[in-house]
CSV table of C-alpha atoms in Angstrom, one decimal:
chain,number,residue,atom,x,y,z
F,1,UNK,CA,34.5,45.5,137.9
F,2,UNK,CA,35.8,49.2,138.6
F,3,UNK,CA,38.0,50.7,136.3
F,4,UNK,CA,39.0,53.9,134.9
F,5,UNK,CA,36.7,56.0,132.4
F,6,UNK,CA,39.3,56.4,129.5
F,7,UNK,CA,39.9,52.8,130.1
F,8,UNK,CA,36.4,52.4,130.0
F,9,UNK,CA,35.8,54.0,126.4
F,10,UNK,CA,39.1,53.2,125.0
F,11,UNK,CA,37.9,49.3,125.5
F,12,UNK,CA,34.6,50.2,123.8
F,13,UNK,CA,36.2,51.6,120.7
F,14,UNK,CA,36.7,55.1,121.2
F,15,UNK,CA,40.3,55.4,120.3
F,16,UNK,CA,43.4,55.8,122.4
F,17,UNK,CA,43.0,56.8,125.6
F,18,UNK,CA,44.3,60.2,124.6
F,19,UNK,CA,41.7,60.1,122.2
F,20,UNK,CA,39.5,59.7,125.1
F,21,UNK,CA,40.7,62.6,126.8
F,22,UNK,CA,39.8,64.7,124.5
F,23,UNK,CA,36.6,63.7,124.2
F,24,UNK,CA,35.6,63.8,127.7
F,25,UNK,CA,37.0,67.4,128.0
F,26,UNK,CA,35.1,69.0,125.1
F,27,UNK,CA,32.0,67.6,127.5
F,28,UNK,CA,30.6,64.9,125.0
F,29,UNK,CA,30.9,62.5,128.0
F,30,UNK,CA,28.4,61.7,130.7
F,31,UNK,CA,28.0,59.5,133.9
F,32,UNK,CA,24.8,59.0,134.7
F,33,UNK,CA,23.5,61.8,133.4
F,34,UNK,CA,26.1,64.0,134.5
F,35,UNK,CA,28.6,65.4,132.0
F,36,UNK,CA,32.3,64.8,133.5
F,37,UNK,CA,35.6,66.5,132.6
F,38,UNK,CA,37.7,63.9,133.8
F,39,UNK,CA,38.8,61.2,132.5
F,40,UNK,CA,40.5,59.2,135.4
F,41,UNK,CA,37.0,59.0,137.2
F,42,UNK,CA,36.5,55.6,138.6
F,43,UNK,CA,32.9,53.6,136.6
F,44,UNK,CA,31.6,50.4,137.7
F,45,UNK,CA,30.7,48.3,134.6
F,46,UNK,CA,27.9,46.6,136.0
F,47,UNK,CA,26.1,49.6,137.5
F,48,UNK,CA,27.3,52.6,136.2
F,49,UNK,CA,25.6,54.3,132.7
F,50,UNK,CA,28.1,56.1,130.8
F,51,UNK,CA,26.6,58.0,127.4
F,52,UNK,CA,28.7,59.4,125.0
F,53,UNK,CA,26.9,62.3,123.0
F,54,UNK,CA,23.9,61.3,124.6
F,55,UNK,CA,24.5,57.4,123.4
F,56,UNK,CA,24.6,54.9,126.3
F,57,UNK,CA,28.0,52.6,125.8
F,58,UNK,CA,27.5,49.6,127.0
F,59,UNK,CA,30.6,47.7,128.5
F,60,UNK,CA,31.6,44.2,127.9
F,61,UNK,CA,34.7,42.3,129.5
F,62,UNK,CA,34.7,39.5,126.9
F,63,UNK,CA,32.7,39.5,123.7
F,64,UNK,CA,33.0,36.0,121.8
F,65,UNK,CA,31.7,35.8,117.8
F,66,UNK,CA,31.3,32.5,115.5
F,67,UNK,CA,32.5,33.7,112.0
F,68,UNK,CA,31.8,31.7,108.8
F,69,UNK,CA,34.9,33.1,107.1
F,70,UNK,CA,34.9,33.7,103.5
F,71,UNK,CA,37.7,33.1,101.1
F,72,UNK,CA,39.9,36.2,100.4
F,73,UNK,CA,40.1,37.5,103.6
F,74,UNK,CA,42.8,37.0,106.3
F,75,UNK,CA,43.0,35.9,109.6
F,76,UNK,CA,44.3,38.6,111.6
F,77,UNK,CA,43.3,41.6,114.1
F,78,UNK,CA,44.7,44.1,111.9
F,79,UNK,CA,46.3,44.8,108.6
F,80,UNK,CA,47.3,48.0,106.8
F,81,UNK,CA,46.2,46.7,103.4
F,82,UNK,CA,43.6,44.2,103.5
F,83,UNK,CA,40.8,43.0,104.9
F,84,UNK,CA,40.7,41.3,108.3
F,85,UNK,CA,38.4,38.7,109.8
F,86,UNK,CA,37.9,41.2,112.7
F,87,UNK,CA,36.9,43.9,110.3
F,88,UNK,CA,33.7,41.8,109.2
F,89,UNK,CA,32.7,42.0,113.1
F,90,UNK,CA,30.8,45.1,112.5
F,91,UNK,CA,28.9,45.1,115.8
F,92,UNK,CA,31.8,44.4,117.8
F,93,UNK,CA,32.3,46.6,121.3
F,94,UNK,CA,35.8,46.2,121.9
F,95,UNK,CA,38.8,46.9,120.2
F,96,UNK,CA,41.0,44.2,121.1
F,97,UNK,CA,39.3,41.1,119.3
F,98,UNK,CA,41.5,38.5,117.6
F,99,UNK,CA,40.9,35.3,115.7
F,100,UNK,CA,41.6,32.1,117.7
F,101,UNK,CA,43.9,30.5,115.6
F,102,UNK,CA,44.2,31.1,111.6
F,103,UNK,CA,43.0,29.7,108.5
F,104,UNK,CA,44.6,30.0,105.4
F,105,UNK,CA,43.4,33.0,102.9
F,106,UNK,CA,41.4,30.6,100.8
F,107,UNK,CA,40.0,28.2,103.7
F,108,UNK,CA,36.3,28.9,104.5
F,109,UNK,CA,34.5,28.2,107.7
F,110,UNK,CA,34.4,28.3,111.5
F,111,UNK,CA,36.8,31.1,113.0
F,112,UNK,CA,36.1,32.5,117.0
F,113,UNK,CA,36.9,35.5,117.3
F,114,UNK,CA,37.2,37.1,120.7
F,115,UNK,CA,39.3,38.9,122.9
F,116,UNK,CA,39.4,35.7,125.9
F,117,UNK,CA,42.9,34.8,125.8
F,118,UNK,CA,42.6,32.4,128.7
F,119,UNK,CA,40.2,30.5,126.3
F,120,UNK,CA,42.1,30.9,123.4
F,121,UNK,CA,45.2,29.4,125.2
F,122,UNK,CA,43.1,26.5,125.9
F,123,UNK,CA,41.9,25.9,122.7
F,124,UNK,CA,45.3,26.4,120.8
F,125,UNK,CA,47.9,24.8,123.6
F,126,UNK,CA,49.3,21.8,122.1
F,127,UNK,CA,48.9,19.8,125.3
F,128,UNK,CA,45.0,20.4,125.1
F,129,UNK,CA,44.5,18.3,122.0
F,130,UNK,CA,41.8,20.3,121.0
F,131,UNK,CA,40.0,18.5,117.7
F,132,UNK,CA,39.4,20.6,114.9
F,133,UNK,CA,37.5,18.9,111.6
F,134,UNK,CA,37.6,20.0,107.9
F,135,UNK,CA,35.5,19.3,104.7
F,136,UNK,CA,38.2,18.9,102.7
F,137,UNK,CA,37.7,18.3,98.7
F,138,UNK,CA,41.0,16.9,96.9
F,139,UNK,CA,41.9,15.7,93.6
F,140,UNK,CA,42.4,12.0,92.8
F,141,UNK,CA,41.0,9.3,94.3
F,142,UNK,CA,41.3,8.8,98.5
F,143,UNK,CA,42.1,5.1,99.6
F,144,UNK,CA,42.2,2.9,103.1
F,145,UNK,CA,45.8,3.2,102.5
F,146,UNK,CA,45.3,7.1,102.9
F,147,UNK,CA,43.4,6.9,105.7
F,148,UNK,CA,46.1,4.4,107.4
F,149,UNK,CA,48.9,7.1,106.6
F,150,UNK,CA,47.0,9.6,108.3
F,151,UNK,CA,46.6,7.7,111.4
F,152,UNK,CA,50.3,6.6,111.5
F,153,UNK,CA,51.2,10.3,110.8
F,154,UNK,CA,53.3,11.7,108.2
F,155,UNK,CA,56.5,13.5,106.9
F,156,UNK,CA,55.4,17.0,105.6
F,157,UNK,CA,59.4,18.4,106.0
F,158,UNK,CA,59.2,18.9,109.7
F,159,UNK,CA,61.4,17.8,112.5
F,160,UNK,CA,58.5,15.5,113.7
F,161,UNK,CA,55.9,13.7,112.0
F,162,UNK,CA,52.1,14.9,112.2
F,163,UNK,CA,50.2,13.5,115.3
F,164,UNK,CA,47.6,10.5,114.4
F,165,UNK,CA,44.7,12.3,112.1
F,166,UNK,CA,41.8,10.9,111.3
F,167,UNK,CA,40.5,10.7,107.5
F,168,UNK,CA,37.0,9.6,106.7
F,169,UNK,CA,36.5,9.3,103.1
F,170,UNK,CA,32.5,10.6,102.0
F,171,UNK,CA,32.3,10.6,98.3
F,172,UNK,CA,34.2,10.4,95.2
F,173,UNK,CA,33.2,11.5,91.5
F,174,UNK,CA,34.0,13.5,88.7
F,175,UNK,CA,33.1,16.9,89.2
F,176,UNK,CA,33.8,20.2,87.0
F,177,UNK,CA,35.8,22.6,89.3
F,178,UNK,CA,35.0,26.3,88.7
F,179,UNK,CA,36.5,28.5,91.6
F,180,UNK,CA,35.0,27.0,94.9
F,181,UNK,CA,32.4,25.5,93.3
F,182,UNK,CA,31.7,22.0,92.4
F,183,UNK,CA,29.4,20.4,90.2
F,184,UNK,CA,29.2,16.6,89.4
F,185,UNK,CA,29.9,16.6,85.4
F,186,UNK,CA,30.8,14.4,82.5
F,187,UNK,CA,32.3,16.9,81.0
F,188,UNK,CA,35.5,16.5,79.2
F,189,UNK,CA,37.3,19.1,81.6
F,190,UNK,CA,35.8,17.1,84.7
F,191,UNK,CA,38.2,16.0,87.4
F,192,UNK,CA,38.0,12.9,89.8
F,193,UNK,CA,37.8,14.6,93.2
F,194,UNK,CA,37.3,12.8,97.1
F,195,UNK,CA,35.6,14.5,99.3
F,196,UNK,CA,36.6,13.9,103.2
F,197,UNK,CA,36.6,14.6,106.3
F,198,UNK,CA,39.6,15.4,108.2
F,199,UNK,CA,40.4,15.7,112.3
F,200,UNK,CA,43.7,17.0,113.4
F,201,UNK,CA,44.8,17.6,116.8
F,202,UNK,CA,47.6,20.2,116.0
F,203,UNK,CA,47.8,22.9,113.7
F,204,UNK,CA,51.1,23.3,112.0
F,205,UNK,CA,51.4,25.8,109.0
F,206,UNK,CA,49.2,24.7,106.0
F,207,UNK,CA,49.0,21.5,107.2
F,208,UNK,CA,46.1,19.7,105.8
F,209,UNK,CA,47.2,21.0,102.2
F,210,UNK,CA,51.0,19.6,102.8
F,211,UNK,CA,49.5,16.2,104.5
F,212,UNK,CA,47.6,15.4,101.6
F,213,UNK,CA,50.9,16.5,99.0
F,214,UNK,CA,52.6,13.8,100.7
F,215,UNK,CA,50.0,11.4,99.6
F,216,UNK,CA,50.5,13.0,96.1
F,217,UNK,CA,46.7,15.1,96.0
F,218,UNK,CA,45.9,18.6,95.8
F,219,UNK,CA,43.4,20.5,98.2
F,220,UNK,CA,40.9,22.1,96.1
F,221,UNK,CA,38.6,23.4,98.8
F,222,UNK,CA,38.9,23.5,102.7
F,223,UNK,CA,36.6,24.5,105.4
F,224,UNK,CA,36.7,24.1,109.3
F,225,UNK,CA,33.5,22.4,110.7
F,226,UNK,CA,34.1,22.6,114.2
F,227,UNK,CA,36.8,23.2,116.6
F,228,UNK,CA,36.4,21.3,119.9
F,229,UNK,CA,32.7,21.4,121.3
F,230,UNK,CA,32.0,24.4,118.9
F,231,UNK,CA,30.2,23.4,115.6
F,232,UNK,CA,29.8,25.9,112.7
F,233,UNK,CA,26.2,26.9,112.9
F,234,UNK,CA,24.6,25.9,109.2
F,235,UNK,CA,22.5,28.9,108.9
F,236,UNK,CA,25.4,31.3,108.8
F,237,UNK,CA,26.8,32.2,105.1
F,238,UNK,CA,30.4,32.8,104.1
F,239,UNK,CA,30.8,36.2,105.7
F,240,UNK,CA,28.0,36.1,108.2
F,241,UNK,CA,28.5,35.8,112.2
F,242,UNK,CA,26.9,35.8,115.4
F,243,UNK,CA,27.5,36.1,119.0
F,244,UNK,CA,28.3,32.4,121.1
F,245,UNK,CA,25.3,31.3,122.9
F,246,UNK,CA,25.8,30.8,126.8
F,247,UNK,CA,25.3,26.9,126.1
F,248,UNK,CA,28.1,27.4,123.7
F,249,UNK,CA,30.3,29.3,125.9
F,250,UNK,CA,29.5,27.3,128.7
F,251,UNK,CA,30.8,24.0,126.8
F,252,UNK,CA,33.8,26.2,125.9
F,253,UNK,CA,35.0,26.6,129.4
F,254,UNK,CA,34.9,30.4,128.7
């Protein structure tokens, strides 16, 4: 791909085009070993070697990261006051990354970070019906009646019922709840908690929490496990990330 030098450097995180022009004027930029003074020179992103202050600057048109989102971080590209999921990606080369979809502040788990708008649209478009699977823990005991209600659609205060959703009950027991940590317990303050998996094909505001509220349960823990073919890497601790593999990207259609 052939692009202007100022765009090349701006895309790879060296600031706005005006900032890049100043960098070039100072003689800090070299193309194939030759110092340049003009920021409108053309660059071949596949062949040209660009260096800034002697350090090679690699260009990637698209970047794809799998993040195990931690609690307390907002799903946004930028924020003046709070840490965002994009801030976590310290090795990013692009400055136009964004999260594909959103997870609530206190929700953890799989989040795709990219700058590929076409892939994002493919995964989020309502008509695509991309499945998203979540691990959830709720107060009280879930039953087959709850499963049927999820399958039939629930009234959560919107114009339409929710689309049919899957609810698979995993375990039911007495737990002591400390933050997001759960320990089976016979203590006097232990609560009855059900752990389950929920499969959705839509993404309304606080949807899972509202669905369980409609059934009389409170969500005390929520973690996204997968989105389409992309599954959370079990080796990633909360707050850790890695680039997508070629196989994962191909399966997603990126």
